[in-house]
Structures are given as C-alpha cells and as structure tokens.
PDB file of C-alpha atoms and ligand atoms in Angstrom:
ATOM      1  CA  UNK A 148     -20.166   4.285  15.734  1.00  0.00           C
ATOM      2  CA  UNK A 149     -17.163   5.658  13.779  1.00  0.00           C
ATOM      3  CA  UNK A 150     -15.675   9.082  14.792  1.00  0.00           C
ATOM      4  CA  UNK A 151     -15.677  11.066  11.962  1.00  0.00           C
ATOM      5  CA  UNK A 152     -13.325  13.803  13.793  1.00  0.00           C
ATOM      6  CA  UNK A 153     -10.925  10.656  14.094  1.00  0.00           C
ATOM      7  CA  UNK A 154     -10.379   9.266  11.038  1.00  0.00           C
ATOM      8  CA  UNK A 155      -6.918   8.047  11.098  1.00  0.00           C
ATOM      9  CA  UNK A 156      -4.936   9.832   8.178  1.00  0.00           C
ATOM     10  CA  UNK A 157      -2.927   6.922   6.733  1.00  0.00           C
ATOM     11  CA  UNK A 158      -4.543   3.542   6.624  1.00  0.00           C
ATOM     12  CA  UNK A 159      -2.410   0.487   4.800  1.00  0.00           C
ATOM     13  CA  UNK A 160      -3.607  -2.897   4.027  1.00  0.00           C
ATOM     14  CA  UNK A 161      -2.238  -5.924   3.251  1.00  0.00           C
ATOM     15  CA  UNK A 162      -4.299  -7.240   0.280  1.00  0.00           C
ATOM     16  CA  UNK A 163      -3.610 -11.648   1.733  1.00  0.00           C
ATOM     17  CA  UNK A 164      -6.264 -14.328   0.588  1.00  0.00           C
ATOM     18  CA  UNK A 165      -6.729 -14.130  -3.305  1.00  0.00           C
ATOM     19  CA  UNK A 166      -5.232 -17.796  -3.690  1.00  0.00           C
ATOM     20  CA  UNK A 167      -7.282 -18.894  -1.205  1.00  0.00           C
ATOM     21  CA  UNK A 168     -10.517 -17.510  -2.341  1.00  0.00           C
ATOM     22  CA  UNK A 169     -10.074 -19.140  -5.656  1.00  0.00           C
ATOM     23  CA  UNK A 170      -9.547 -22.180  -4.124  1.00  0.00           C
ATOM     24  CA  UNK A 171     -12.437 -22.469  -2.333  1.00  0.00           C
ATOM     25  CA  UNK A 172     -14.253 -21.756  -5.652  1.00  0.00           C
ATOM     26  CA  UNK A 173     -12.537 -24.379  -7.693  1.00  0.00           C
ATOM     27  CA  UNK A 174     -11.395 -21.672  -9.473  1.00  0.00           C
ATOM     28  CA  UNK A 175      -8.166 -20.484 -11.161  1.00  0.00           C
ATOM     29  CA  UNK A 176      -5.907 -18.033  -8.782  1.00  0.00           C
ATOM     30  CA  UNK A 177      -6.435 -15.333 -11.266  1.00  0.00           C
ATOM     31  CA  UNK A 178     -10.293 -15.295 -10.621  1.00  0.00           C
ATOM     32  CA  UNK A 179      -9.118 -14.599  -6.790  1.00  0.00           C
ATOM     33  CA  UNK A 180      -6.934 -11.665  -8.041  1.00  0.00           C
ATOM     34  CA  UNK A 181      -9.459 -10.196 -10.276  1.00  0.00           C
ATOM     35  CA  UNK A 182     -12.294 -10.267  -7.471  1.00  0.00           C
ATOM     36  CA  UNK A 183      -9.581  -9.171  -5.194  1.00  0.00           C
ATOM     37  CA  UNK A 184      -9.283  -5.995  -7.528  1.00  0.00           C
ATOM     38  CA  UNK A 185     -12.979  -5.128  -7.416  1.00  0.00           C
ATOM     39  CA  UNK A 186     -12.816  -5.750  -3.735  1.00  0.00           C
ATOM     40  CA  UNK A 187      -9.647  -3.045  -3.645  1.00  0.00           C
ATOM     41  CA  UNK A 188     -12.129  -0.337  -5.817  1.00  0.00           C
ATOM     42  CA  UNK A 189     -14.537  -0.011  -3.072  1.00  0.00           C
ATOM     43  CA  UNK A 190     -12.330   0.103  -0.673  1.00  0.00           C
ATOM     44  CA  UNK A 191     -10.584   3.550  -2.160  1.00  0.00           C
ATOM     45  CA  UNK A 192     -13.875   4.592  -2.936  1.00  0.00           C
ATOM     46  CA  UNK A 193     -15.095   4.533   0.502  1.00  0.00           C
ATOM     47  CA  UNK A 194     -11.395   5.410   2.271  1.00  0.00           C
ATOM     48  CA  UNK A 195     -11.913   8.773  -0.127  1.00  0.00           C
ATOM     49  CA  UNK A 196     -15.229   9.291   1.356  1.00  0.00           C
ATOM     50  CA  UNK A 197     -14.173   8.918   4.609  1.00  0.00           C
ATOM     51  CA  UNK A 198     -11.794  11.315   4.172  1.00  0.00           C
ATOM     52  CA  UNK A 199      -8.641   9.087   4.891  1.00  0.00           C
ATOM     53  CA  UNK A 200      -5.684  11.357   3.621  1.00  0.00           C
ATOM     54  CA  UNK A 201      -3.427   8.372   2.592  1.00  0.00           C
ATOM     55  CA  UNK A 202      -3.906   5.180   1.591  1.00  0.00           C
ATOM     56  CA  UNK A 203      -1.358   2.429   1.014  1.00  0.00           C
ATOM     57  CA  UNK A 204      -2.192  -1.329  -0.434  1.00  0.00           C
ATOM     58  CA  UNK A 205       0.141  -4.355  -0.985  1.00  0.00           C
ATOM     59  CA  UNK A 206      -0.427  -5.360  -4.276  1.00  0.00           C
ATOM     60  CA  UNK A 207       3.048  -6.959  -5.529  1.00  0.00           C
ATOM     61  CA  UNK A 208       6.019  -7.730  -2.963  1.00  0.00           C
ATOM     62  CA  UNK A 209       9.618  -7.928  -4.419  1.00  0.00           C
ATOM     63  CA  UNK A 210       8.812 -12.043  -3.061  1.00  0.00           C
ATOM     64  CA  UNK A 211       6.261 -12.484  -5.110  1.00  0.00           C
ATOM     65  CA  UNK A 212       8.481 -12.907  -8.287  1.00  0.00           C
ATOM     66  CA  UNK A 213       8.606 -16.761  -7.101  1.00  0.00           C
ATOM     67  CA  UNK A 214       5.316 -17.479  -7.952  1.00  0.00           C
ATOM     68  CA  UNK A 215       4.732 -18.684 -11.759  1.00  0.00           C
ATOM     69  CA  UNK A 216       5.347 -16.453 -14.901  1.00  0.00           C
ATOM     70  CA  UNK A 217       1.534 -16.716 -15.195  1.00  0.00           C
ATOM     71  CA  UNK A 218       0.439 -15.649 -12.191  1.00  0.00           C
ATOM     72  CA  UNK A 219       2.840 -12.648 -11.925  1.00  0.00           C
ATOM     73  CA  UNK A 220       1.871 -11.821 -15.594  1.00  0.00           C
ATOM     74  CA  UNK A 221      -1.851 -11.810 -14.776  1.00  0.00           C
ATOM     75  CA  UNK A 222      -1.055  -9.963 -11.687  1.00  0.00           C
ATOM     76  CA  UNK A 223       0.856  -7.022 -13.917  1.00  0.00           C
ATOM     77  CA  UNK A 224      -2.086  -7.368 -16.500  1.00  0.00           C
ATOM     78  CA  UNK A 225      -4.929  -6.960 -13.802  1.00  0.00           C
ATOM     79  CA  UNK A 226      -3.176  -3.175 -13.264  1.00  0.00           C
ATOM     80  CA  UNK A 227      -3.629  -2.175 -16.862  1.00  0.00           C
ATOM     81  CA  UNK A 228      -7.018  -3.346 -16.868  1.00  0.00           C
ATOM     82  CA  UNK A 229      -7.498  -1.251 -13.132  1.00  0.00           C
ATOM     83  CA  UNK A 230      -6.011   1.557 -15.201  1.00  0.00           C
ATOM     84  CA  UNK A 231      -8.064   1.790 -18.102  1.00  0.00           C
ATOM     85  CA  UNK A 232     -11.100   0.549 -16.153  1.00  0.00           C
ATOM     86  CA  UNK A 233     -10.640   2.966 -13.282  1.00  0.00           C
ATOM     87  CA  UNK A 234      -8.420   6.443 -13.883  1.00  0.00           C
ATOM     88  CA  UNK A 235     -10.752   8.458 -14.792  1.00  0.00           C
ATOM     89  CA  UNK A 236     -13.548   8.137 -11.925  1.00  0.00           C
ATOM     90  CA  UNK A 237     -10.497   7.839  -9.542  1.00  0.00           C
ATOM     91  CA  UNK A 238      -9.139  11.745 -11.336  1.00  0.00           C
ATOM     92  CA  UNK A 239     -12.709  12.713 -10.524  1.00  0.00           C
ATOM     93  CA  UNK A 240     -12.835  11.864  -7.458  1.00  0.00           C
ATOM     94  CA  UNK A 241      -9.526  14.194  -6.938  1.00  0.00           C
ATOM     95  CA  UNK A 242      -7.636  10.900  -6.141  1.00  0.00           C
ATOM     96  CA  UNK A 243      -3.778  11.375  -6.460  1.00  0.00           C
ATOM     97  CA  UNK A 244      -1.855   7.471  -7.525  1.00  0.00           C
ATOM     98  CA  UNK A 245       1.649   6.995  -6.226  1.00  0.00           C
ATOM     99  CA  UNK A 246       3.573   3.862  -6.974  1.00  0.00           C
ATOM    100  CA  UNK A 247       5.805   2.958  -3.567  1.00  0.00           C
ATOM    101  CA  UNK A 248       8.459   0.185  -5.327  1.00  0.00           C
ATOM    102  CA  UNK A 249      10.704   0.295  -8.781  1.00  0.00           C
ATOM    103  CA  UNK A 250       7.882  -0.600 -11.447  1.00  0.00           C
ATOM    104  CA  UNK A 251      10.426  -0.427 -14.321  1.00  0.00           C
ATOM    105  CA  UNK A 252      11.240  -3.229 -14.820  1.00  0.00           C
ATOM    106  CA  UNK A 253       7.274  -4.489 -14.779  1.00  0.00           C
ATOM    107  CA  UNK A 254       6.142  -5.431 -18.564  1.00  0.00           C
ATOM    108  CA  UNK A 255       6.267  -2.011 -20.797  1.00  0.00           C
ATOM    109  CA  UNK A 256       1.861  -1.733 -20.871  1.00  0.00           C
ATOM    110  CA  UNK A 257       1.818  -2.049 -17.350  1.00  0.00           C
ATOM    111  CA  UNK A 258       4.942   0.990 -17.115  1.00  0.00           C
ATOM    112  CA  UNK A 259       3.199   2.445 -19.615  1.00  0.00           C
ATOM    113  CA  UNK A 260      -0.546   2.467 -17.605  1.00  0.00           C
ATOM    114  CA  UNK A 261       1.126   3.558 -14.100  1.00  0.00           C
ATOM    115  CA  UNK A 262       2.949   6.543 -15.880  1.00  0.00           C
ATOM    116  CA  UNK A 263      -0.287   7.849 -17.171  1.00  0.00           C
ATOM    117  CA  UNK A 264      -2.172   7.303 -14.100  1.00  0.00           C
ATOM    118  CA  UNK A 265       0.780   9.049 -12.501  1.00  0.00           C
ATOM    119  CA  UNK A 266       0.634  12.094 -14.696  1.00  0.00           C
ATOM    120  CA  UNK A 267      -2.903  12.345 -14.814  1.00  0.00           C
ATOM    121  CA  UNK A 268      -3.444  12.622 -11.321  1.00  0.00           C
ATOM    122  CA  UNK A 269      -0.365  14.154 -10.004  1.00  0.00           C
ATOM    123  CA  UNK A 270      -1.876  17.776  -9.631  1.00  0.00           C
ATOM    124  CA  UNK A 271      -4.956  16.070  -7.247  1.00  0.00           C
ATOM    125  CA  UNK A 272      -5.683  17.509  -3.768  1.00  0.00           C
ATOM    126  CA  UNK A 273      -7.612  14.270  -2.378  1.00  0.00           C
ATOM    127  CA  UNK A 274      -6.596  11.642  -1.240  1.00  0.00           C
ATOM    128  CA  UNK A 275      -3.297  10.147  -1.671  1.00  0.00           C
ATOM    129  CA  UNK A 276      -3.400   5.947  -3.209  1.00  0.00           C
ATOM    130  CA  UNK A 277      -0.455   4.313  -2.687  1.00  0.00           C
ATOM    131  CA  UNK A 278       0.208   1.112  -4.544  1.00  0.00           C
ATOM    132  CA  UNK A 279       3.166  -1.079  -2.806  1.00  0.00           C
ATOM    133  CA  UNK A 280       4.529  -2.695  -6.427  1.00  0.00           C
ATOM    134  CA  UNK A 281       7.360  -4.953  -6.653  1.00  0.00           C
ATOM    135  CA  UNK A 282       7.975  -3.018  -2.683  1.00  0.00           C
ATOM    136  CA  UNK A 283       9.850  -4.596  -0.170  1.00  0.00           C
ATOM    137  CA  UNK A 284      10.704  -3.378   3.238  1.00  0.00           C
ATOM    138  CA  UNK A 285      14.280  -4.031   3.724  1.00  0.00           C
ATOM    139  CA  UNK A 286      14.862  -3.233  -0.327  1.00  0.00           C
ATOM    140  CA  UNK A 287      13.135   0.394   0.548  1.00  0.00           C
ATOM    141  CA  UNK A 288      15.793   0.663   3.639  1.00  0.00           C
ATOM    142  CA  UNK A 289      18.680  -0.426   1.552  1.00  0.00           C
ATOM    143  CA  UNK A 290      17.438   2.171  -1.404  1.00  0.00           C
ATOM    144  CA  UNK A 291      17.297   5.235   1.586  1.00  0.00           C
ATOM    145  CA  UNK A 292      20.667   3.770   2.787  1.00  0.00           C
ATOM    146  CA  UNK A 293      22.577   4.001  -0.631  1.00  0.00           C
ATOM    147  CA  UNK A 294      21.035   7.225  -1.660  1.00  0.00           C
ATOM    148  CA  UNK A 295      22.501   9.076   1.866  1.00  0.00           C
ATOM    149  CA  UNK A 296      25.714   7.068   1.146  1.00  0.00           C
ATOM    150  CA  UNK A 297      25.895   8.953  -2.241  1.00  0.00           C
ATOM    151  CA  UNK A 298      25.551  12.379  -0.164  1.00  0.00           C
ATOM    152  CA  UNK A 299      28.199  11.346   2.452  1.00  0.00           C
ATOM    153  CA  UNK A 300      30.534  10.390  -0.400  1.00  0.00           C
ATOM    154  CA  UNK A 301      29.874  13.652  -2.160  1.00  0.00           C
ATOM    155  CA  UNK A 302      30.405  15.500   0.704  1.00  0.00           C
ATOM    156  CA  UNK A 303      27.546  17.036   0.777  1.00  0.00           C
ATOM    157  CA  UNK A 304      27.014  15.935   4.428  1.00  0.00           C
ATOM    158  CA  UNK A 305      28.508  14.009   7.298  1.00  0.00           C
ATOM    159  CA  UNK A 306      27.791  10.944   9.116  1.00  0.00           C
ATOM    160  CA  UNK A 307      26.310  12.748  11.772  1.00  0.00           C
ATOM    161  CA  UNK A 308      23.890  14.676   9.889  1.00  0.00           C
ATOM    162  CA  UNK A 309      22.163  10.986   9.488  1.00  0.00           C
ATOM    163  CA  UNK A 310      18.802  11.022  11.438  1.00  0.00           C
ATOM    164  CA  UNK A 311      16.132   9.170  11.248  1.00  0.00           C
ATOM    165  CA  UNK A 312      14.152  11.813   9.999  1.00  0.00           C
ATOM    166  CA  UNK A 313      16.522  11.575   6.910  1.00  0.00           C
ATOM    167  CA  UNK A 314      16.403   7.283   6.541  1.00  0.00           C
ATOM    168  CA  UNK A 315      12.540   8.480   6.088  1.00  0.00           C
ATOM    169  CA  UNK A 316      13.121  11.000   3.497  1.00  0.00           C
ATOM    170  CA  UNK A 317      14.400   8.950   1.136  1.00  0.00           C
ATOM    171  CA  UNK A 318      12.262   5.584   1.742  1.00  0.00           C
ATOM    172  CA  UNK A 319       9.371   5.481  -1.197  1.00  0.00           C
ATOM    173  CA  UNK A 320       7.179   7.259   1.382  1.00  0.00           C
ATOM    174  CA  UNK A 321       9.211  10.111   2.231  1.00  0.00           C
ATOM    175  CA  UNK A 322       9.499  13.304   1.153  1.00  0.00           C
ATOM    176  CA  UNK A 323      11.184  12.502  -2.591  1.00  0.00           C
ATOM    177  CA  UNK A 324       8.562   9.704  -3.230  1.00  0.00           C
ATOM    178  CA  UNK A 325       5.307   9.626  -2.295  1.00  0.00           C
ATOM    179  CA  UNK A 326       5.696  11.851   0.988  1.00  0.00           C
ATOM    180  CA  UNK A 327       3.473  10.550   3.259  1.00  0.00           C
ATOM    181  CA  UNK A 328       3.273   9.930   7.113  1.00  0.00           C
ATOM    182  CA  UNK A 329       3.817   6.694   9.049  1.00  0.00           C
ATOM    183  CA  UNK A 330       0.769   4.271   8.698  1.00  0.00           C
ATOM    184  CA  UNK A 331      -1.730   4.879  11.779  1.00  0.00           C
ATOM    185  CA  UNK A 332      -3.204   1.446  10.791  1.00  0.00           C
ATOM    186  CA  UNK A 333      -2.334  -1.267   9.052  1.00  0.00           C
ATOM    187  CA  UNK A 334      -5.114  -3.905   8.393  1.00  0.00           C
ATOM    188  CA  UNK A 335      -3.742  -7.372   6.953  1.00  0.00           C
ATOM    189  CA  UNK A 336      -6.655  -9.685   5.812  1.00  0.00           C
ATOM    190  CA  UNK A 337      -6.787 -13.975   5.391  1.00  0.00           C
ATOM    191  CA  UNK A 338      -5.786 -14.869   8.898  1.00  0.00           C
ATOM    192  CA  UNK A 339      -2.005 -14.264   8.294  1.00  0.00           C
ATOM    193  CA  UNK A 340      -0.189 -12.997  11.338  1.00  0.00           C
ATOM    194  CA  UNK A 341       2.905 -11.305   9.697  1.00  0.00           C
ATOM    195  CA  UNK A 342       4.547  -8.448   7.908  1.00  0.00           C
ATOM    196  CA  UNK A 343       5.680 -10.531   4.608  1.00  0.00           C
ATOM    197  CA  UNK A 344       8.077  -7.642   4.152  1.00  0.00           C
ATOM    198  CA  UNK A 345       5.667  -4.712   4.423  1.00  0.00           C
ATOM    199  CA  UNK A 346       6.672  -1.025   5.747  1.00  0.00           C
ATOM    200  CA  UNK A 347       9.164  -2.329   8.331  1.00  0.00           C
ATOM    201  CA  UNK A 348      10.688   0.966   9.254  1.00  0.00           C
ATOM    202  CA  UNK A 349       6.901   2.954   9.097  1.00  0.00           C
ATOM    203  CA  UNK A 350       5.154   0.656  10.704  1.00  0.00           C
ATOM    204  CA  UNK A 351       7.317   0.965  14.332  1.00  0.00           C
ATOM    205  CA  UNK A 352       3.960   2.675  16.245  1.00  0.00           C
ATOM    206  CA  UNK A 353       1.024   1.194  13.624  1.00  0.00           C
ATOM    207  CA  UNK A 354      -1.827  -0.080  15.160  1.00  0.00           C
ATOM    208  CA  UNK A 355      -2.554  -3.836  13.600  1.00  0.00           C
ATOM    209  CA  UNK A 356      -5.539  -5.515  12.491  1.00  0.00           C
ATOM    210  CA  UNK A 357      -5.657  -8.910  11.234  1.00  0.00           C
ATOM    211  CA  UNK A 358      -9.025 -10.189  10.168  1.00  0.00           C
ATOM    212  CA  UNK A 359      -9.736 -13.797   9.010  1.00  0.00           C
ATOM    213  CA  UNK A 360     -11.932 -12.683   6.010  1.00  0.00           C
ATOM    214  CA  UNK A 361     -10.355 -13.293   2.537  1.00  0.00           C
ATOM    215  CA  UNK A 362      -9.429  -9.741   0.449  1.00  0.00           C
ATOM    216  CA  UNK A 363     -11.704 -10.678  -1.810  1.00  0.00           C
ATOM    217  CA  UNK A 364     -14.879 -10.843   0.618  1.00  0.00           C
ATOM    218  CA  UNK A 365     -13.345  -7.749   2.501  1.00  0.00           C
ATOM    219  CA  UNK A 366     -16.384  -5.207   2.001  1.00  0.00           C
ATOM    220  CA  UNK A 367     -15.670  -1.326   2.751  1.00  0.00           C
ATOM    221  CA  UNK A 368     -18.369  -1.969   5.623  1.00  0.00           C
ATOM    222  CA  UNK A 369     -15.397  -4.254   7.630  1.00  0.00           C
ATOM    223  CA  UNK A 370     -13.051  -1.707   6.843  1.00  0.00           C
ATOM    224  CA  UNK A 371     -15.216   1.021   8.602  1.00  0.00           C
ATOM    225  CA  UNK A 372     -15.463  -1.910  11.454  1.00  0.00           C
ATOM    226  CA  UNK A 373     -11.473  -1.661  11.459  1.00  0.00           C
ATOM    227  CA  UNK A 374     -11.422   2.049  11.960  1.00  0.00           C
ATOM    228  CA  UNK A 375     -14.195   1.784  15.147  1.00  0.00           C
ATOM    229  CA  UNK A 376     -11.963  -0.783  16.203  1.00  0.00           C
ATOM    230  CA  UNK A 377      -8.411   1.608  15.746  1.00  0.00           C
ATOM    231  CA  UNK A 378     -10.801   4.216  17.389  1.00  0.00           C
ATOM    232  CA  UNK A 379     -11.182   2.374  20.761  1.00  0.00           C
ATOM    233  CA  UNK A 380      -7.104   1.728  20.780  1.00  0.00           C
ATOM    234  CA  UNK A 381      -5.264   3.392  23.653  1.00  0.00           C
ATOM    235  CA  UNK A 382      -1.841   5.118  21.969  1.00  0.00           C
ATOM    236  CA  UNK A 383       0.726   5.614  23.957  1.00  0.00           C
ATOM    237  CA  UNK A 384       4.165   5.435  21.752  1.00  0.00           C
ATOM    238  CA  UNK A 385       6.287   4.060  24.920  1.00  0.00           C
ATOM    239  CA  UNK A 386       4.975   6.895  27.191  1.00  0.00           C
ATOM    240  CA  UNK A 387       2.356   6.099  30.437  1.00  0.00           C
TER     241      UNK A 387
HETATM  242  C1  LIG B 552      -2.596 -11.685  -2.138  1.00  0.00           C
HETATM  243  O1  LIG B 552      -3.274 -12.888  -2.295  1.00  0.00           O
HETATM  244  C2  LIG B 552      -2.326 -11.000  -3.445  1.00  0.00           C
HETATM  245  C3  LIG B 552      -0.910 -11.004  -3.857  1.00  0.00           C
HETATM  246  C4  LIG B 552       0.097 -11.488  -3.164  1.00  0.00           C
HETATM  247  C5  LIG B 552      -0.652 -10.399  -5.142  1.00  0.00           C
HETATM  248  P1  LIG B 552      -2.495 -14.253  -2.389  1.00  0.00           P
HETATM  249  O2  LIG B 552      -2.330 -14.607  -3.822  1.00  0.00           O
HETATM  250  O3  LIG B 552      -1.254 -14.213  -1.595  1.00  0.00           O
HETATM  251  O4  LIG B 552      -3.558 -15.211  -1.707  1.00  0.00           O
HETATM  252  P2  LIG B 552      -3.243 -16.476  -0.811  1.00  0.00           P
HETATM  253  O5  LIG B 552      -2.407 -16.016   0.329  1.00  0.00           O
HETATM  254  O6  LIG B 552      -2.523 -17.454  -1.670  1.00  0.00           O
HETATM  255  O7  LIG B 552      -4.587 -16.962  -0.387  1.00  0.00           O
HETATM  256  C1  LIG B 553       1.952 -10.243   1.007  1.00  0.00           C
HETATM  257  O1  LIG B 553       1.241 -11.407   0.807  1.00  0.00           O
HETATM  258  C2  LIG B 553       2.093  -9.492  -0.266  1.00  0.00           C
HETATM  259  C3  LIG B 553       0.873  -8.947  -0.849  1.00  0.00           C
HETATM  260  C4  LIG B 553      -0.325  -8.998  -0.314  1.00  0.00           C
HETATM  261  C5  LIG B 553       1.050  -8.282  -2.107  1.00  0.00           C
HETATM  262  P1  LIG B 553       1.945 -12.795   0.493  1.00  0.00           P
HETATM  263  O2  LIG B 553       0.856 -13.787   0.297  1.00  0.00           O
HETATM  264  O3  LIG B 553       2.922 -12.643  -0.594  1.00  0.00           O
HETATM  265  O4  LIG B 553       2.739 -13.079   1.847  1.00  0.00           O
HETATM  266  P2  LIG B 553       3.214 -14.452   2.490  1.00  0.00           P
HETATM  267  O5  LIG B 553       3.930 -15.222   1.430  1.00  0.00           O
HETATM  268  O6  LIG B 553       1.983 -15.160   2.946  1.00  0.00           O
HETATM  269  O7  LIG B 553       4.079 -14.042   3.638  1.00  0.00           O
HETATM  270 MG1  LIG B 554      -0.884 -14.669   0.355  1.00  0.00          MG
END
C-alpha cells in the first residue's frame, strides 16, 4: 500500500524505450514517441494527484542531436502538439512547466509553444513539471561553473565563497532556474542500467529504479508500484 504521508517530493524519470516499442510494432520510431507522449500525460496527471511537489522527465538529451534530422524534428514537433493538446488542462490543474536545458536554439514553434506554456503557468501553486530539453549533466555543471566564474572575475566574490550549495544555485534546478530539490527518486524505464547524462550532480543520494517495461507501456499504476517500492528503501546518506 502506498504511504500517502510519504510521498517523495521530487520524482524524475528517464523516459528510455520509445525506439524499441516501435520496433516491436513494425512501426516507425515516431509512433513510439507519440505513444510515449500519451504515456508521459498520465503520468503528470497522476504524480499531481499524488501530490508529488516536483516532477522532472528526460525528454531530449544534448546526445540526442545524433540521431536523424527526422527523428529530432518529430521529437521537437511532438512538444508543440503536447502544448496545444495539453496547456490548458495542465493550467487547471494548477500545474507550473519549467524547461531544465537551453531550448533556444530548438525550431522557433517549438520556442514559441514552451514560452507560452511558460508564461501561462508561471503564477501556479501545484506541482512543479520539469522537462529535461536539449539537458545534459556535465553541460548543466559547466553552465553553474562559468556563471560563478563571471562573479569571481567581477569581484563580486572569492574563491572561497564557492560551496556546493552555490554549484546548485546556478544548475537549471537551482534557485535561478527551476528551483527545485535534489531528486528523491529517479525511475529509468526499458531495461537500461545508466545515467545517459541525466542529473549527475542531483542525483548523488537518489534512490534508483530501473524497470524493464518500455515508456510507452509504463502506466501511472507502475509508477505508484515505484513509489511503494522507494517507500520500503532504508536512507541513510553515508550515516549508520
Ligand atoms: C527515449 O526513447 C526517448 C528519447 C530519447 C527522446 P528512445 O528513442 O531512446 O527509445 P529506445 O531506447 O531506442 O528504445
Ligand atoms: C536518455 O535516453 C535520454 C532520454 C530519455 C531523453 P537515450 O536513449 O538517449 O540514452 P542512451 O543512448 O541509451 O544512453
Ligand atoms: Mg533510448
């Protein structure tokens, strides 16, 4: 049975097995990205219910720019039609969109789409959706890293005054992004037993789950299984 009084605050997933899911079908990869959407809507849905505070998904790494210009184009297509399908029961359901990653330089609809999702939800008090777009780890580190190395330079603090705390401020979930707390959780479906680049410096006490089920066939009733499962995890952050 889930805890209700332990739901953990920040959940992220790693949306792995569109490809695959297609394949089995005979069918195009884009088929597997578009089912992979729909899978992606009930799983907000029900995180919101559940009262999850944040919730982060992988849904474009700064790798995947080496697949085809078709596949990346349907992938930065699929968000406008998530937009325009989805922004306004999201804004009703008090949901509040972040993007974690530079979108710019994404096609100008797509910009377009996330900036209005952006706006129109930025005053919401539920929970917080975190899309990982054209993210990478290490980039995210290196961003944090050249922004305090503008401060040092402009004297506006020393080399001491670096803390961790402060390499977290200015990653794309700190405090001048999306401002939210390290990951409890991180679920990564299709049988992959890896990172692929995905919140290296949040993810240093997450709790992982990696499930063999496809994203696409990844129903909000395994996710609650995922959060029983987290539940019955002993914590202990290198204490006894
Ligand atoms: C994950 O599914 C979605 C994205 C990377 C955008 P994949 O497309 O990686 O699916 P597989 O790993 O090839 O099955
Ligand atoms: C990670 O999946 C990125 C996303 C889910 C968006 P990949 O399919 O790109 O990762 P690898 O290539 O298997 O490591
Ligand atoms: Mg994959």
């Amino acid at each position: 049975m889930l805890d209700m009084t332990r739901i953990p605050k920040h959940v992220a997933l790693v949306m792995d097995g569109n490809g695959r899911w297609a394949d089995k079908r005979l069918m195009p990869k884009m088929g597997g990205h578009n089912a992979g959407m729909k899978a992606m809507k009930e799983i907000v849905k029900r995180a919101s219910t559940l009262g999850v505070e944040h919730l982060t998904v992988y849904a474009f790494s700064t790798e995947n720019w080496k697949r085809s210009a078709e596949e990346v184009g349907g992938i930065f297509k699929l968000i406008v039609v998530y937009v325009d399908n989805e922004l306004k029961e999201l804004n009703e359901n008090n949901v509040r969109v972040n993007i974690l990653g530079d979108y710019s330089m994404l096609p100008s609809e797509s910009v377009e789409r996330i900036n209005k999702a952006l706006e129109t939800t930025k005053d919401n008090t539920g929970m917080q959706f975190n899309i990982a777009l054209n993210y990478g780890g290490r980039d995210e580190i290196k961003r944090s890293v050249q922004d305090i190395a503008k401060l040092v330079k402009a004297g506006e603090i020393e080399p001491e005054d670096i803390t961790e705390d402060l390499i977290g401020e200015y990653l794309w979930t700190g405090k001048h992004h999306a401002d939210s707390p390290d990951p409890e959780l991180i679920i990564r479906t299709s049988g992959e037993l890896r990172l692929s680049n995905y919140l290296l410096w949040q993810s240093a006490y997450s709790e992982f789950i990696f499930t063999d089920t496809l994203w696409p066939d990844f129903t909000p009733e395994k996710f609650e299984e995922c959060i029983e499962e987290f539940q019955g995890r002993k914590r202990r952050f290198g204490g006894r």
